Amino acid sequence: MCRMYRYGLVVIAILTLAASASAAPISKLKPLYPRTGIIVGGQVKAVIVAPDEPELSAAARNLAARLKEAGGAAPEVLSVDAVVSPSWQLNFDAIAGRNLIALGNINNNRLLAVLWGEGYVVADS
């Protein structure tokens, strides 16, 4: 059993080296966005996406109202169904290039499940 384990480690090491040897070097870094705009200069830059559950819908409305008090404008509150279809397709028109505030978890918010599946968020349930 010990030999099989060592053999497996050697194979993994060789495959890792081969894969890294063929990868192109990074020549340009992607831009960093250290701040996520929600309301900037009175303009709404985000949308709240909440599942159709009474507690989370109320939390979304409360958050929008508090952001209006703090920043002078309230983000739109969208249902998950408006952003992600039952066949798991994103509706980019509904998002319209805005930042997303997603409430819930991957079990009750399809948007978070899609983002989790693509590796954009690591929080699950």
PDB file of C-alpha atoms in Angstrom:
ATOM      1  CA  MET A   1       0.000   0.000   0.000  1.00  0.00           C
ATOM      2  CA  CYS A   2       2.868   2.327   0.793  1.00  0.00           C
ATOM      3  CA  ARG A   3       4.346   1.812  -2.702  1.00  0.00           C
ATOM      4  CA  MET A   4       1.027   2.637  -4.355  1.00  0.00           C
ATOM      5  CA  TYR A   5       0.768   5.821  -2.322  1.00  0.00           C
ATOM      6  CA  ARG A   6       4.306   6.897  -3.291  1.00  0.00           C
ATOM      7  CA  TYR A   7       3.676   5.999  -6.914  1.00  0.00           C
ATOM      8  CA  GLY A   8       0.524   8.119  -6.884  1.00  0.00           C
ATOM      9  CA  LEU A   9       2.401  11.083  -5.432  1.00  0.00           C
ATOM     10  CA  VAL A  10       5.115  10.808  -8.073  1.00  0.00           C
ATOM     11  CA  VAL A  11       2.531  10.711 -10.871  1.00  0.00           C
ATOM     12  CA  ILE A  12       0.741  13.760  -9.449  1.00  0.00           C
ATOM     13  CA  ALA A  13       4.034  15.649  -9.145  1.00  0.00           C
ATOM     14  CA  ILE A  14       4.986  14.851 -12.745  1.00  0.00           C
ATOM     15  CA  LEU A  15       1.570  15.885 -14.069  1.00  0.00           C
ATOM     16  CA  THR A  16       1.700  19.120 -12.069  1.00  0.00           C
ATOM     17  CA  LEU A  17       5.145  19.974 -13.434  1.00  0.00           C
ATOM     18  CA  ALA A  18       4.076  19.162 -16.986  1.00  0.00           C
ATOM     19  CA  ALA A  19       0.968  21.324 -16.704  1.00  0.00           C
ATOM     20  CA  SER A  20       2.862  24.269 -15.223  1.00  0.00           C
ATOM     21  CA  ALA A  21       5.616  24.012 -17.844  1.00  0.00           C
ATOM     22  CA  SER A  22       3.098  24.452 -20.679  1.00  0.00           C
ATOM     23  CA  ALA A  23       1.195  27.347 -19.106  1.00  0.00           C
ATOM     24  CA  ALA A  24       1.810  30.775 -20.612  1.00  0.00           C
ATOM     25  CA  PRO A  25       3.370  33.299 -18.245  1.00  0.00           C
ATOM     26  CA  ILE A  26       1.143  36.042 -16.889  1.00  0.00           C
ATOM     27  CA  SER A  27       1.933  39.188 -18.850  1.00  0.00           C
ATOM     28  CA  LYS A  28      -0.833  41.520 -17.693  1.00  0.00           C
ATOM     29  CA  LEU A  29      -2.578  41.707 -14.344  1.00  0.00           C
ATOM     30  CA  LYS A  30      -6.308  42.263 -14.260  1.00  0.00           C
ATOM     31  CA  PRO A  31      -7.539  45.506 -12.678  1.00  0.00           C
ATOM     32  CA  LEU A  32      -8.283  45.531  -8.969  1.00  0.00           C
ATOM     33  CA  TYR A  33     -11.523  46.936  -7.600  1.00  0.00           C
ATOM     34  CA  PRO A  34     -10.838  47.591  -3.903  1.00  0.00           C
ATOM     35  CA  ARG A  35     -14.250  49.190  -3.382  1.00  0.00           C
ATOM     36  CA  THR A  36     -17.677  47.976  -4.344  1.00  0.00           C
ATOM     37  CA  GLY A  37     -19.991  50.876  -5.058  1.00  0.00           C
ATOM     38  CA  ILE A  38     -23.521  50.645  -3.743  1.00  0.00           C
ATOM     39  CA  ILE A  39     -24.532  54.302  -3.888  1.00  0.00           C
ATOM     40  CA  VAL A  40     -21.968  56.666  -5.369  1.00  0.00           C
ATOM     41  CA  GLY A  41     -22.720  60.372  -5.552  1.00  0.00           C
ATOM     42  CA  GLY A  42     -26.422  59.733  -5.098  1.00  0.00           C
ATOM     43  CA  GLN A  43     -26.454  57.226  -7.977  1.00  0.00           C
ATOM     44  CA  VAL A  44     -27.433  53.629  -7.267  1.00  0.00           C
ATOM     45  CA  LYS A  45     -24.732  51.210  -8.419  1.00  0.00           C
ATOM     46  CA  ALA A  46     -26.156  48.007  -6.911  1.00  0.00           C
ATOM     47  CA  VAL A  47     -29.239  45.841  -6.835  1.00  0.00           C
ATOM     48  CA  ILE A  48     -30.475  43.627  -3.995  1.00  0.00           C
ATOM     49  CA  VAL A  49     -31.432  40.075  -4.991  1.00  0.00           C
ATOM     50  CA  ALA A  50     -33.522  38.227  -2.430  1.00  0.00           C
ATOM     51  CA  PRO A  51     -35.351  34.898  -2.449  1.00  0.00           C
ATOM     52  CA  ASP A  52     -39.123  34.881  -2.192  1.00  0.00           C
ATOM     53  CA  GLU A  53     -39.169  34.129   1.527  1.00  0.00           C
ATOM     54  CA  PRO A  54     -40.988  36.505   3.892  1.00  0.00           C
ATOM     55  CA  GLU A  55     -38.050  37.011   6.260  1.00  0.00           C
ATOM     56  CA  LEU A  56     -35.497  37.647   3.517  1.00  0.00           C
ATOM     57  CA  SER A  57     -37.856  39.807   1.465  1.00  0.00           C
ATOM     58  CA  ALA A  58     -38.428  41.973   4.544  1.00  0.00           C
ATOM     59  CA  ALA A  59     -34.667  42.125   5.163  1.00  0.00           C
ATOM     60  CA  ALA A  60     -34.118  43.251   1.551  1.00  0.00           C
ATOM     61  CA  ARG A  61     -36.709  46.033   1.856  1.00  0.00           C
ATOM     62  CA  ASN A  62     -35.224  47.098   5.203  1.00  0.00           C
ATOM     63  CA  LEU A  63     -31.709  47.187   3.733  1.00  0.00           C
ATOM     64  CA  ALA A  64     -32.892  49.258   0.761  1.00  0.00           C
ATOM     65  CA  ALA A  65     -34.617  51.730   3.102  1.00  0.00           C
ATOM     66  CA  ARG A  66     -31.523  52.084   5.299  1.00  0.00           C
ATOM     67  CA  LEU A  67     -29.288  52.595   2.287  1.00  0.00           C
ATOM     68  CA  LYS A  68     -31.660  55.326   1.111  1.00  0.00           C
ATOM     69  CA  GLU A  69     -31.358  57.025   4.519  1.00  0.00           C
ATOM     70  CA  ALA A  70     -27.564  56.761   4.421  1.00  0.00           C
ATOM     71  CA  GLY A  71     -26.873  57.474   0.760  1.00  0.00           C
ATOM     72  CA  GLY A  72     -29.918  59.296  -0.590  1.00  0.00           C
ATOM     73  CA  ALA A  73     -31.087  56.541  -2.930  1.00  0.00           C
ATOM     74  CA  ALA A  74     -32.410  53.015  -2.554  1.00  0.00           C
ATOM     75  CA  PRO A  75     -31.190  50.048  -4.580  1.00  0.00           C
ATOM     76  CA  GLU A  76     -33.832  48.141  -6.479  1.00  0.00           C
ATOM     77  CA  VAL A  77     -34.927  44.893  -4.825  1.00  0.00           C
ATOM     78  CA  LEU A  78     -35.272  42.040  -7.302  1.00  0.00           C
ATOM     79  CA  SER A  79     -36.565  38.531  -6.798  1.00  0.00           C
ATOM     80  CA  VAL A  80     -34.279  35.641  -7.629  1.00  0.00           C
ATOM     81  CA  ASP A  81     -36.657  34.687 -10.453  1.00  0.00           C
ATOM     82  CA  ALA A  82     -36.042  38.074 -12.107  1.00  0.00           C
ATOM     83  CA  VAL A  83     -32.287  37.451 -12.173  1.00  0.00           C
ATOM     84  CA  VAL A  84     -31.916  33.672 -12.669  1.00  0.00           C
ATOM     85  CA  SER A  85     -34.323  31.561 -14.684  1.00  0.00           C
ATOM     86  CA  PRO A  86     -35.531  28.147 -13.493  1.00  0.00           C
ATOM     87  CA  SER A  87     -33.074  26.701 -16.066  1.00  0.00           C
ATOM     88  CA  TRP A  88     -30.208  28.493 -14.254  1.00  0.00           C
ATOM     89  CA  GLN A  89     -29.594  31.176 -16.896  1.00  0.00           C
ATOM     90  CA  LEU A  90     -28.589  34.653 -15.693  1.00  0.00           C
ATOM     91  CA  ASN A  91     -30.689  37.585 -16.897  1.00  0.00           C
ATOM     92  CA  PHE A  92     -27.962  40.147 -17.548  1.00  0.00           C
ATOM     93  CA  ASP A  93     -30.546  42.749 -18.592  1.00  0.00           C
ATOM     94  CA  ALA A  94     -32.065  42.658 -15.099  1.00  0.00           C
ATOM     95  CA  ILE A  95     -28.649  43.169 -13.518  1.00  0.00           C
ATOM     96  CA  ALA A  96     -27.698  45.872 -16.041  1.00  0.00           C
ATOM     97  CA  GLY A  97     -24.041  46.074 -15.000  1.00  0.00           C
ATOM     98  CA  ARG A  98     -24.825  46.809 -11.363  1.00  0.00           C
ATOM     99  CA  ASN A  99     -23.124  45.301  -8.335  1.00  0.00           C
ATOM    100  CA  LEU A 100     -25.103  42.569  -6.586  1.00  0.00           C
ATOM    101  CA  ILE A 101     -26.160  42.270  -2.972  1.00  0.00           C
ATOM    102  CA  ALA A 102     -27.468  38.717  -2.725  1.00  0.00           C
ATOM    103  CA  LEU A 103     -29.350  37.621   0.391  1.00  0.00           C
ATOM    104  CA  GLY A 104     -29.800  34.038   1.500  1.00  0.00           C
ATOM    105  CA  ASN A 105     -27.622  31.072   0.612  1.00  0.00           C
ATOM    106  CA  ILE A 106     -27.156  28.579  -2.215  1.00  0.00           C
ATOM    107  CA  ASN A 107     -30.159  26.580  -1.036  1.00  0.00           C
ATOM    108  CA  ASN A 108     -32.697  29.399  -1.366  1.00  0.00           C
ATOM    109  CA  ASN A 109     -31.099  31.887  -3.783  1.00  0.00           C
ATOM    110  CA  ARG A 110     -30.379  30.516  -7.286  1.00  0.00           C
ATOM    111  CA  LEU A 111     -28.125  33.507  -7.970  1.00  0.00           C
ATOM    112  CA  LEU A 112     -25.800  32.463  -5.151  1.00  0.00           C
ATOM    113  CA  ALA A 113     -25.917  28.858  -6.364  1.00  0.00           C
ATOM    114  CA  VAL A 114     -24.876  29.958  -9.866  1.00  0.00           C
ATOM    115  CA  LEU A 115     -22.101  32.183  -8.495  1.00  0.00           C
ATOM    116  CA  TRP A 116     -20.949  29.389  -6.172  1.00  0.00           C
ATOM    117  CA  GLY A 117     -20.883  26.901  -9.037  1.00  0.00           C
ATOM    118  CA  GLU A 118     -18.713  29.272 -11.081  1.00  0.00           C
ATOM    119  CA  GLY A 119     -16.330  29.815  -8.153  1.00  0.00           C
ATOM    120  CA  TYR A 120     -17.232  33.486  -7.558  1.00  0.00           C
ATOM    121  CA  VAL A 121     -18.415  32.915  -3.994  1.00  0.00           C
ATOM    122  CA  VAL A 122     -17.221  30.349  -1.486  1.00  0.00           C
ATOM    123  CA  ALA A 123     -20.036  30.593   1.055  1.00  0.00           C
ATOM    124  CA  ASP A 124     -22.593  27.851   0.717  1.00  0.00           C
ATOM    125  CA  SER A 125     -25.296  26.983   3.213  1.00  0.00           C
TER     126      SER A 125
END
